[in-house]
PDB file of N, CA and C in Angstrom:
ATOM      1  N   UNK A 201     -23.843  11.293 -31.946  1.00 43.00           N
ATOM      2  CA  UNK A 201     -24.983  12.070 -31.516  1.00 43.00           C
ATOM      3  C   UNK A 201     -24.745  12.554 -30.082  1.00 43.00           C
ATOM      4  N   UNK A 202     -24.917  13.826 -29.846  1.00 48.00           N
ATOM      5  CA  UNK A 202     -24.721  14.415 -28.528  1.00 48.00           C
ATOM      6  C   UNK A 202     -26.050  14.489 -27.793  1.00 48.00           C
ATOM      7  N   UNK A 203     -26.018  14.261 -26.476  1.00 49.00           N
ATOM      8  CA  UNK A 203     -27.255  14.391 -25.716  1.00 49.00           C
ATOM      9  C   UNK A 203     -27.733  15.837 -25.719  1.00 49.00           C
ATOM     10  N   UNK A 204     -29.041  16.025 -25.604  1.00 49.00           N
ATOM     11  CA  UNK A 204     -29.629  17.358 -25.568  1.00 49.00           C
ATOM     12  C   UNK A 204     -29.239  18.095 -24.302  1.00 49.00           C
ATOM     13  N   UNK A 205     -29.629  19.371 -24.193  1.00 53.00           N
ATOM     14  CA  UNK A 205     -29.209  20.177 -23.041  1.00 53.00           C
ATOM     15  C   UNK A 205     -29.764  19.701 -21.710  1.00 53.00           C
ATOM     16  N   UNK A 206     -30.828  18.947 -21.701  1.00 50.00           N
ATOM     17  CA  UNK A 206     -31.446  18.508 -20.446  1.00 50.00           C
ATOM     18  C   UNK A 206     -31.247  17.024 -20.180  1.00 50.00           C
ATOM     19  N   UNK A 207     -30.388  16.386 -20.940  1.00 56.00           N
ATOM     20  CA  UNK A 207     -30.114  14.965 -20.730  1.00 56.00           C
ATOM     21  C   UNK A 207     -28.790  14.817 -20.026  1.00 56.00           C
ATOM     22  N   UNK A 208     -28.770  13.940 -19.047  1.00 67.00           N
ATOM     23  CA  UNK A 208     -27.545  13.700 -18.281  1.00 67.00           C
ATOM     24  C   UNK A 208     -27.134  12.252 -18.449  1.00 67.00           C
ATOM     25  N   UNK A 209     -25.865  12.024 -18.513  1.00 78.00           N
ATOM     26  CA  UNK A 209     -25.333  10.669 -18.576  1.00 78.00           C
ATOM     27  C   UNK A 209     -24.963  10.248 -17.158  1.00 78.00           C
ATOM     28  N   UNK A 210     -25.477   9.132 -16.736  1.00 86.00           N
ATOM     29  CA  UNK A 210     -25.134   8.607 -15.419  1.00 86.00           C
ATOM     30  C   UNK A 210     -23.752   7.970 -15.490  1.00 86.00           C
ATOM     31  N   UNK A 211     -22.977   8.173 -14.442  1.00 94.00           N
ATOM     32  CA  UNK A 211     -21.653   7.582 -14.353  1.00 94.00           C
ATOM     33  C   UNK A 211     -21.672   6.481 -13.307  1.00 94.00           C
ATOM     34  N   UNK A 212     -21.104   5.343 -13.650  1.00 96.00           N
ATOM     35  CA  UNK A 212     -21.050   4.249 -12.691  1.00 96.00           C
ATOM     36  C   UNK A 212     -20.033   4.568 -11.604  1.00 96.00           C
ATOM     37  N   UNK A 213     -20.476   4.460 -10.368  1.00 97.00           N
ATOM     38  CA  UNK A 213     -19.615   4.674  -9.215  1.00 97.00           C
ATOM     39  C   UNK A 213     -19.212   3.326  -8.645  1.00 97.00           C
ATOM     40  N   UNK A 214     -20.178   2.445  -8.451  1.00 98.00           N
ATOM     41  CA  UNK A 214     -19.930   1.104  -7.922  1.00 98.00           C
ATOM     42  C   UNK A 214     -20.132   0.091  -9.039  1.00 98.00           C
ATOM     43  N   UNK A 215     -19.033  -0.410  -9.565  1.00 97.00           N
ATOM     44  CA  UNK A 215     -19.122  -1.380 -10.648  1.00 97.00           C
ATOM     45  C   UNK A 215     -19.616  -2.740 -10.154  1.00 97.00           C
ATOM     46  N   UNK A 216     -19.298  -3.080  -8.926  1.00 97.00           N
ATOM     47  CA  UNK A 216     -19.706  -4.380  -8.381  1.00 97.00           C
ATOM     48  C   UNK A 216     -21.230  -4.527  -8.346  1.00 97.00           C
ATOM     49  N   UNK A 217     -21.916  -3.418  -8.048  1.00 97.00           N
ATOM     50  CA  UNK A 217     -23.368  -3.468  -7.905  1.00 97.00           C
ATOM     51  C   UNK A 217     -24.103  -2.638  -8.951  1.00 97.00           C
ATOM     52  N   UNK A 218     -23.357  -2.041  -9.876  1.00 97.00           N
ATOM     53  CA  UNK A 218     -23.970  -1.268 -10.953  1.00 97.00           C
ATOM     54  C   UNK A 218     -24.684  -0.018 -10.467  1.00 97.00           C
ATOM     55  N   UNK A 219     -24.126   0.666  -9.469  1.00 97.00           N
ATOM     56  CA  UNK A 219     -24.754   1.857  -8.898  1.00 97.00           C
ATOM     57  C   UNK A 219     -24.158   3.103  -9.550  1.00 97.00           C
ATOM     58  N   UNK A 220     -25.044   3.984 -10.011  1.00 96.00           N
ATOM     59  CA  UNK A 220     -24.609   5.208 -10.676  1.00 96.00           C
ATOM     60  C   UNK A 220     -24.658   6.405  -9.728  1.00 96.00           C
ATOM     61  N   UNK A 221     -24.025   7.492 -10.157  1.00 96.00           N
ATOM     62  CA  UNK A 221     -24.084   8.728  -9.377  1.00 96.00           C
ATOM     63  C   UNK A 221     -25.516   9.218  -9.244  1.00 96.00           C
ATOM     64  N   UNK A 222     -26.325   9.013 -10.264  1.00 94.00           N
ATOM     65  CA  UNK A 222     -27.736   9.424 -10.210  1.00 94.00           C
ATOM     66  C   UNK A 222     -28.501   8.648  -9.140  1.00 94.00           C
ATOM     67  N   UNK A 223     -28.196   7.369  -9.010  1.00 96.00           N
ATOM     68  CA  UNK A 223     -28.861   6.553  -7.993  1.00 96.00           C
ATOM     69  C   UNK A 223     -28.457   6.994  -6.585  1.00 96.00           C
ATOM     70  N   UNK A 224     -27.215   7.420  -6.428  1.00 96.00           N
ATOM     71  CA  UNK A 224     -26.758   7.915  -5.128  1.00 96.00           C
ATOM     72  C   UNK A 224     -27.479   9.223  -4.803  1.00 96.00           C
ATOM     73  N   UNK A 225     -27.615  10.102  -5.776  1.00 95.00           N
ATOM     74  CA  UNK A 225     -28.338  11.361  -5.552  1.00 95.00           C
ATOM     75  C   UNK A 225     -29.822  11.103  -5.272  1.00 95.00           C
ATOM     76  N   UNK A 226     -30.401  10.132  -5.957  1.00 95.00           N
ATOM     77  CA  UNK A 226     -31.799   9.764  -5.694  1.00 95.00           C
ATOM     78  C   UNK A 226     -31.963   9.248  -4.263  1.00 95.00           C
ATOM     79  N   UNK A 227     -30.997   8.459  -3.802  1.00 96.00           N
ATOM     80  CA  UNK A 227     -31.043   7.949  -2.430  1.00 96.00           C
ATOM     81  C   UNK A 227     -30.975   9.109  -1.438  1.00 96.00           C
ATOM     82  N   UNK A 228     -30.121  10.097  -1.716  1.00 95.00           N
ATOM     83  CA  UNK A 228     -30.022  11.283  -0.847  1.00 95.00           C
ATOM     84  C   UNK A 228     -31.349  12.036  -0.827  1.00 95.00           C
ATOM     85  N   UNK A 229     -31.968  12.169  -1.990  1.00 93.00           N
ATOM     86  CA  UNK A 229     -33.268  12.844  -2.078  1.00 93.00           C
ATOM     87  C   UNK A 229     -34.336  12.104  -1.284  1.00 93.00           C
ATOM     88  N   UNK A 230     -34.148  10.794  -1.126  1.00 94.00           N
ATOM     89  CA  UNK A 230     -35.105   9.966  -0.381  1.00 94.00           C
ATOM     90  C   UNK A 230     -34.777   9.889   1.104  1.00 94.00           C
ATOM     91  N   UNK A 231     -33.774  10.657   1.540  1.00 94.00           N
ATOM     92  CA  UNK A 231     -33.465  10.714   2.965  1.00 94.00           C
ATOM     93  C   UNK A 231     -32.221   9.982   3.407  1.00 94.00           C
ATOM     94  N   UNK A 232     -31.503   9.358   2.493  1.00 95.00           N
ATOM     95  CA  UNK A 232     -30.271   8.657   2.847  1.00 95.00           C
ATOM     96  C   UNK A 232     -29.208   9.691   3.189  1.00 95.00           C
ATOM     97  N   UNK A 233     -28.676   9.622   4.408  1.00 90.00           N
ATOM     98  CA  UNK A 233     -27.756  10.663   4.858  1.00 90.00           C
ATOM     99  C   UNK A 233     -26.330  10.191   5.092  1.00 90.00           C
ATOM    100  N   UNK A 234     -26.066   8.897   4.991  1.00 95.00           N
ATOM    101  CA  UNK A 234     -24.717   8.415   5.270  1.00 95.00           C
ATOM    102  C   UNK A 234     -24.356   7.200   4.440  1.00 95.00           C
ATOM    103  N   UNK A 235     -23.073   6.925   4.405  1.00 96.00           N
ATOM    104  CA  UNK A 235     -22.571   5.817   3.593  1.00 96.00           C
ATOM    105  C   UNK A 235     -23.084   4.465   4.069  1.00 96.00           C
ATOM    106  N   UNK A 236     -23.203   4.272   5.380  1.00 96.00           N
ATOM    107  CA  UNK A 236     -23.688   2.970   5.860  1.00 96.00           C
ATOM    108  C   UNK A 236     -25.128   2.732   5.403  1.00 96.00           C
ATOM    109  N   UNK A 237     -25.928   3.779   5.403  1.00 97.00           N
ATOM    110  CA  UNK A 237     -27.305   3.635   4.925  1.00 97.00           C
ATOM    111  C   UNK A 237     -27.334   3.408   3.416  1.00 97.00           C
ATOM    112  N   UNK A 238     -26.453   4.083   2.686  1.00 97.00           N
ATOM    113  CA  UNK A 238     -26.375   3.870   1.239  1.00 97.00           C
ATOM    114  C   UNK A 238     -25.998   2.428   0.934  1.00 97.00           C
ATOM    115  N   UNK A 239     -25.069   1.876   1.706  1.00 97.00           N
ATOM    116  CA  UNK A 239     -24.685   0.464   1.526  1.00 97.00           C
ATOM    117  C   UNK A 239     -25.880  -0.450   1.738  1.00 97.00           C
ATOM    118  N   UNK A 240     -26.656  -0.171   2.784  1.00 97.00           N
ATOM    119  CA  UNK A 240     -27.822  -1.021   3.066  1.00 97.00           C
ATOM    120  C   UNK A 240     -28.871  -0.901   1.966  1.00 97.00           C
ATOM    121  N   UNK A 241     -29.091   0.305   1.474  1.00 95.00           N
ATOM    122  CA  UNK A 241     -30.123   0.527   0.454  1.00 95.00           C
ATOM    123  C   UNK A 241     -29.732  -0.014  -0.914  1.00 95.00           C
ATOM    124  N   UNK A 242     -28.454   0.168  -1.293  1.00 96.00           N
ATOM    125  CA  UNK A 242     -28.058  -0.122  -2.673  1.00 96.00           C
ATOM    126  C   UNK A 242     -26.990  -1.196  -2.815  1.00 96.00           C
ATOM    127  N   UNK A 243     -26.240  -1.445  -1.762  1.00 97.00           N
ATOM    128  CA  UNK A 243     -25.106  -2.362  -1.859  1.00 97.00           C
ATOM    129  C   UNK A 243     -23.826  -1.644  -2.250  1.00 97.00           C
ATOM    130  N   UNK A 244     -23.930  -0.364  -2.589  1.00 97.00           N
ATOM    131  CA  UNK A 244     -22.775   0.423  -3.013  1.00 97.00           C
ATOM    132  C   UNK A 244     -21.695   0.400  -1.929  1.00 97.00           C
ATOM    133  N   UNK A 245     -20.498  -0.015  -2.311  1.00 97.00           N
ATOM    134  CA  UNK A 245     -19.368  -0.033  -1.400  1.00 97.00           C
ATOM    135  C   UNK A 245     -19.245  -1.276  -0.545  1.00 97.00           C
ATOM    136  N   UNK A 246     -20.161  -2.201  -0.686  1.00 97.00           N
ATOM    137  CA  UNK A 246     -20.166  -3.368   0.202  1.00 97.00           C
ATOM    138  C   UNK A 246     -19.367  -4.559  -0.312  1.00 97.00           C
ATOM    139  N   UNK A 247     -18.830  -4.466  -1.521  1.00 97.00           N
ATOM    140  CA  UNK A 247     -18.034  -5.587  -2.041  1.00 97.00           C
ATOM    141  C   UNK A 247     -16.550  -5.274  -1.977  1.00 97.00           C
ATOM    142  N   UNK A 248     -16.001  -4.676  -3.015  1.00 97.00           N
ATOM    143  CA  UNK A 248     -14.553  -4.432  -3.020  1.00 97.00           C
ATOM    144  C   UNK A 248     -14.176  -3.156  -2.274  1.00 97.00           C
ATOM    145  N   UNK A 249     -15.103  -2.205  -2.173  1.00 96.00           N
ATOM    146  CA  UNK A 249     -14.862  -0.983  -1.420  1.00 96.00           C
ATOM    147  C   UNK A 249     -14.131   0.118  -2.160  1.00 96.00           C
ATOM    148  N   UNK A 250     -13.741  -0.106  -3.399  1.00 97.00           N
ATOM    149  CA  UNK A 250     -12.975   0.918  -4.116  1.00 97.00           C
ATOM    150  C   UNK A 250     -13.799   2.161  -4.459  1.00 97.00           C
ATOM    151  N   UNK A 251     -15.112   2.080  -4.356  1.00 97.00           N
ATOM    152  CA  UNK A 251     -15.981   3.202  -4.700  1.00 97.00           C
ATOM    153  C   UNK A 251     -16.377   4.051  -3.490  1.00 97.00           C
ATOM    154  N   UNK A 252     -15.998   3.643  -2.301  1.00 97.00           N
ATOM    155  CA  UNK A 252     -16.490   4.297  -1.086  1.00 97.00           C
ATOM    156  C   UNK A 252     -16.142   5.784  -1.048  1.00 97.00           C
ATOM    157  N   UNK A 253     -14.937   6.145  -1.388  1.00 97.00           N
ATOM    158  CA  UNK A 253     -14.535   7.552  -1.337  1.00 97.00           C
ATOM    159  C   UNK A 253     -15.371   8.396  -2.313  1.00 97.00           C
ATOM    160  N   UNK A 254     -15.536   7.917  -3.535  1.00 97.00           N
ATOM    161  CA  UNK A 254     -16.315   8.642  -4.535  1.00 97.00           C
ATOM    162  C   UNK A 254     -17.780   8.704  -4.135  1.00 97.00           C
ATOM    163  N   UNK A 255     -18.333   7.583  -3.697  1.00 97.00           N
ATOM    164  CA  UNK A 255     -19.745   7.542  -3.297  1.00 97.00           C
ATOM    165  C   UNK A 255     -20.002   8.458  -2.109  1.00 97.00           C
ATOM    166  N   UNK A 256     -19.085   8.487  -1.150  1.00 97.00           N
ATOM    167  CA  UNK A 256     -19.226   9.357   0.013  1.00 97.00           C
ATOM    168  C   UNK A 256     -19.233  10.822  -0.414  1.00 97.00           C
ATOM    169  N   UNK A 257     -18.365  11.175  -1.335  1.00 96.00           N
ATOM    170  CA  UNK A 257     -18.308  12.542  -1.839  1.00 96.00           C
ATOM    171  C   UNK A 257     -19.592  12.954  -2.544  1.00 96.00           C
ATOM    172  N   UNK A 258     -20.110  12.089  -3.393  1.00 95.00           N
ATOM    173  CA  UNK A 258     -21.354  12.381  -4.113  1.00 95.00           C
ATOM    174  C   UNK A 258     -22.505  12.506  -3.123  1.00 95.00           C
ATOM    175  N   UNK A 259     -22.565  11.588  -2.178  1.00 95.00           N
ATOM    176  CA  UNK A 259     -23.637  11.615  -1.177  1.00 95.00           C
ATOM    177  C   UNK A 259     -23.550  12.891  -0.337  1.00 95.00           C
ATOM    178  N   UNK A 260     -22.360  13.275   0.073  1.00 94.00           N
ATOM    179  CA  UNK A 260     -22.181  14.501   0.865  1.00 94.00           C
ATOM    180  C   UNK A 260     -22.630  15.734   0.096  1.00 94.00           C
ATOM    181  N   UNK A 261     -22.261  15.799  -1.180  1.00 92.00           N
ATOM    182  CA  UNK A 261     -22.668  16.936  -2.017  1.00 92.00           C
ATOM    183  C   UNK A 261     -24.177  16.971  -2.199  1.00 92.00           C
ATOM    184  N   UNK A 262     -24.789  15.810  -2.320  1.00 92.00           N
ATOM    185  CA  UNK A 262     -26.245  15.745  -2.535  1.00 92.00           C
ATOM    186  C   UNK A 262     -27.014  16.059  -1.265  1.00 92.00           C
ATOM    187  N   UNK A 263     -26.472  15.692  -0.108  1.00 88.00           N
ATOM    188  CA  UNK A 263     -27.158  15.918   1.163  1.00 88.00           C
ATOM    189  C   UNK A 263     -27.013  17.369   1.616  1.00 88.00           C
ATOM    190  N   UNK A 264     -25.882  18.005   1.334  1.00 82.00           N
ATOM    191  CA  UNK A 264     -25.628  19.373   1.799  1.00 82.00           C
ATOM    192  C   UNK A 264     -26.711  20.363   1.386  1.00 82.00           C
ATOM    193  N   UNK A 265     -27.133  20.413   0.119  1.00 69.00           N
ATOM    194  CA  UNK A 265     -28.192  21.362  -0.240  1.00 69.00           C
ATOM    195  C   UNK A 265     -29.519  21.046   0.469  1.00 69.00           C
ATOM    196  N   UNK A 266     -29.777  19.778   0.733  1.00 57.00           N
ATOM    197  CA  UNK A 266     -31.021  19.411   1.416  1.00 57.00           C
ATOM    198  C   UNK A 266     -31.029  19.940   2.838  1.00 57.00           C
ATOM    199  N   UNK A 267     -29.884  19.925   3.513  1.00 55.00           N
ATOM    200  CA  UNK A 267     -29.852  20.418   4.887  1.00 55.00           C
ATOM    201  C   UNK A 267     -30.047  21.933   4.922  1.00 55.00           C
ATOM    202  N   UNK A 268     -29.567  22.646   3.913  1.00 50.00           N
ATOM    203  CA  UNK A 268     -29.769  24.093   3.841  1.00 50.00           C
ATOM    204  C   UNK A 268     -31.250  24.405   3.655  1.00 50.00           C
ATOM    205  N   UNK A 269     -31.928  23.646   2.818  1.00 51.00           N
ATOM    206  CA  UNK A 269     -33.353  23.844   2.580  1.00 51.00           C
ATOM    207  C   UNK A 269     -34.136  23.554   3.861  1.00 51.00           C
ATOM    208  N   UNK A 270     -33.787  22.501   4.567  1.00 56.00           N
ATOM    209  CA  UNK A 270     -34.487  22.157   5.803  1.00 56.00           C
ATOM    210  C   UNK A 270     -34.283  23.224   6.879  1.00 56.00           C
ATOM    211  N   UNK A 271     -33.089  23.813   6.955  1.00 59.00           N
ATOM    212  CA  UNK A 271     -32.828  24.866   7.930  1.00 59.00           C
ATOM    213  C   UNK A 271     -33.619  26.129   7.607  1.00 59.00           C
ATOM    214  N   UNK A 272     -33.826  26.391   6.322  1.00 57.00           N
ATOM    215  CA  UNK A 272     -34.546  27.596   5.906  1.00 57.00           C
ATOM    216  C   UNK A 272     -36.054  27.464   6.139  1.00 57.00           C
ATOM    217  N   UNK A 273     -36.537  26.250   6.208  1.00 59.00           N
ATOM    218  CA  UNK A 273     -37.986  26.032   6.342  1.00 59.00           C
ATOM    219  C   UNK A 273     -38.501  26.313   7.724  1.00 59.00           C
TER     220      UNK A 273
END
């Protein structure tokens, strides 16, 4: 069975803490702007560290559109 057009599958980024890409984007939407803050909020990247590069990339992509919206306001 395939997901419908509006359903998204979350991908695990941090296996140690079970953090998904969706949770990282939600954190960005809530004002999280950096990896150190993401670590404090979710634990992502605070154990083995193998997810830090991916999590940083997702967080950067999620924060970038928010800064454009804030500049336009």
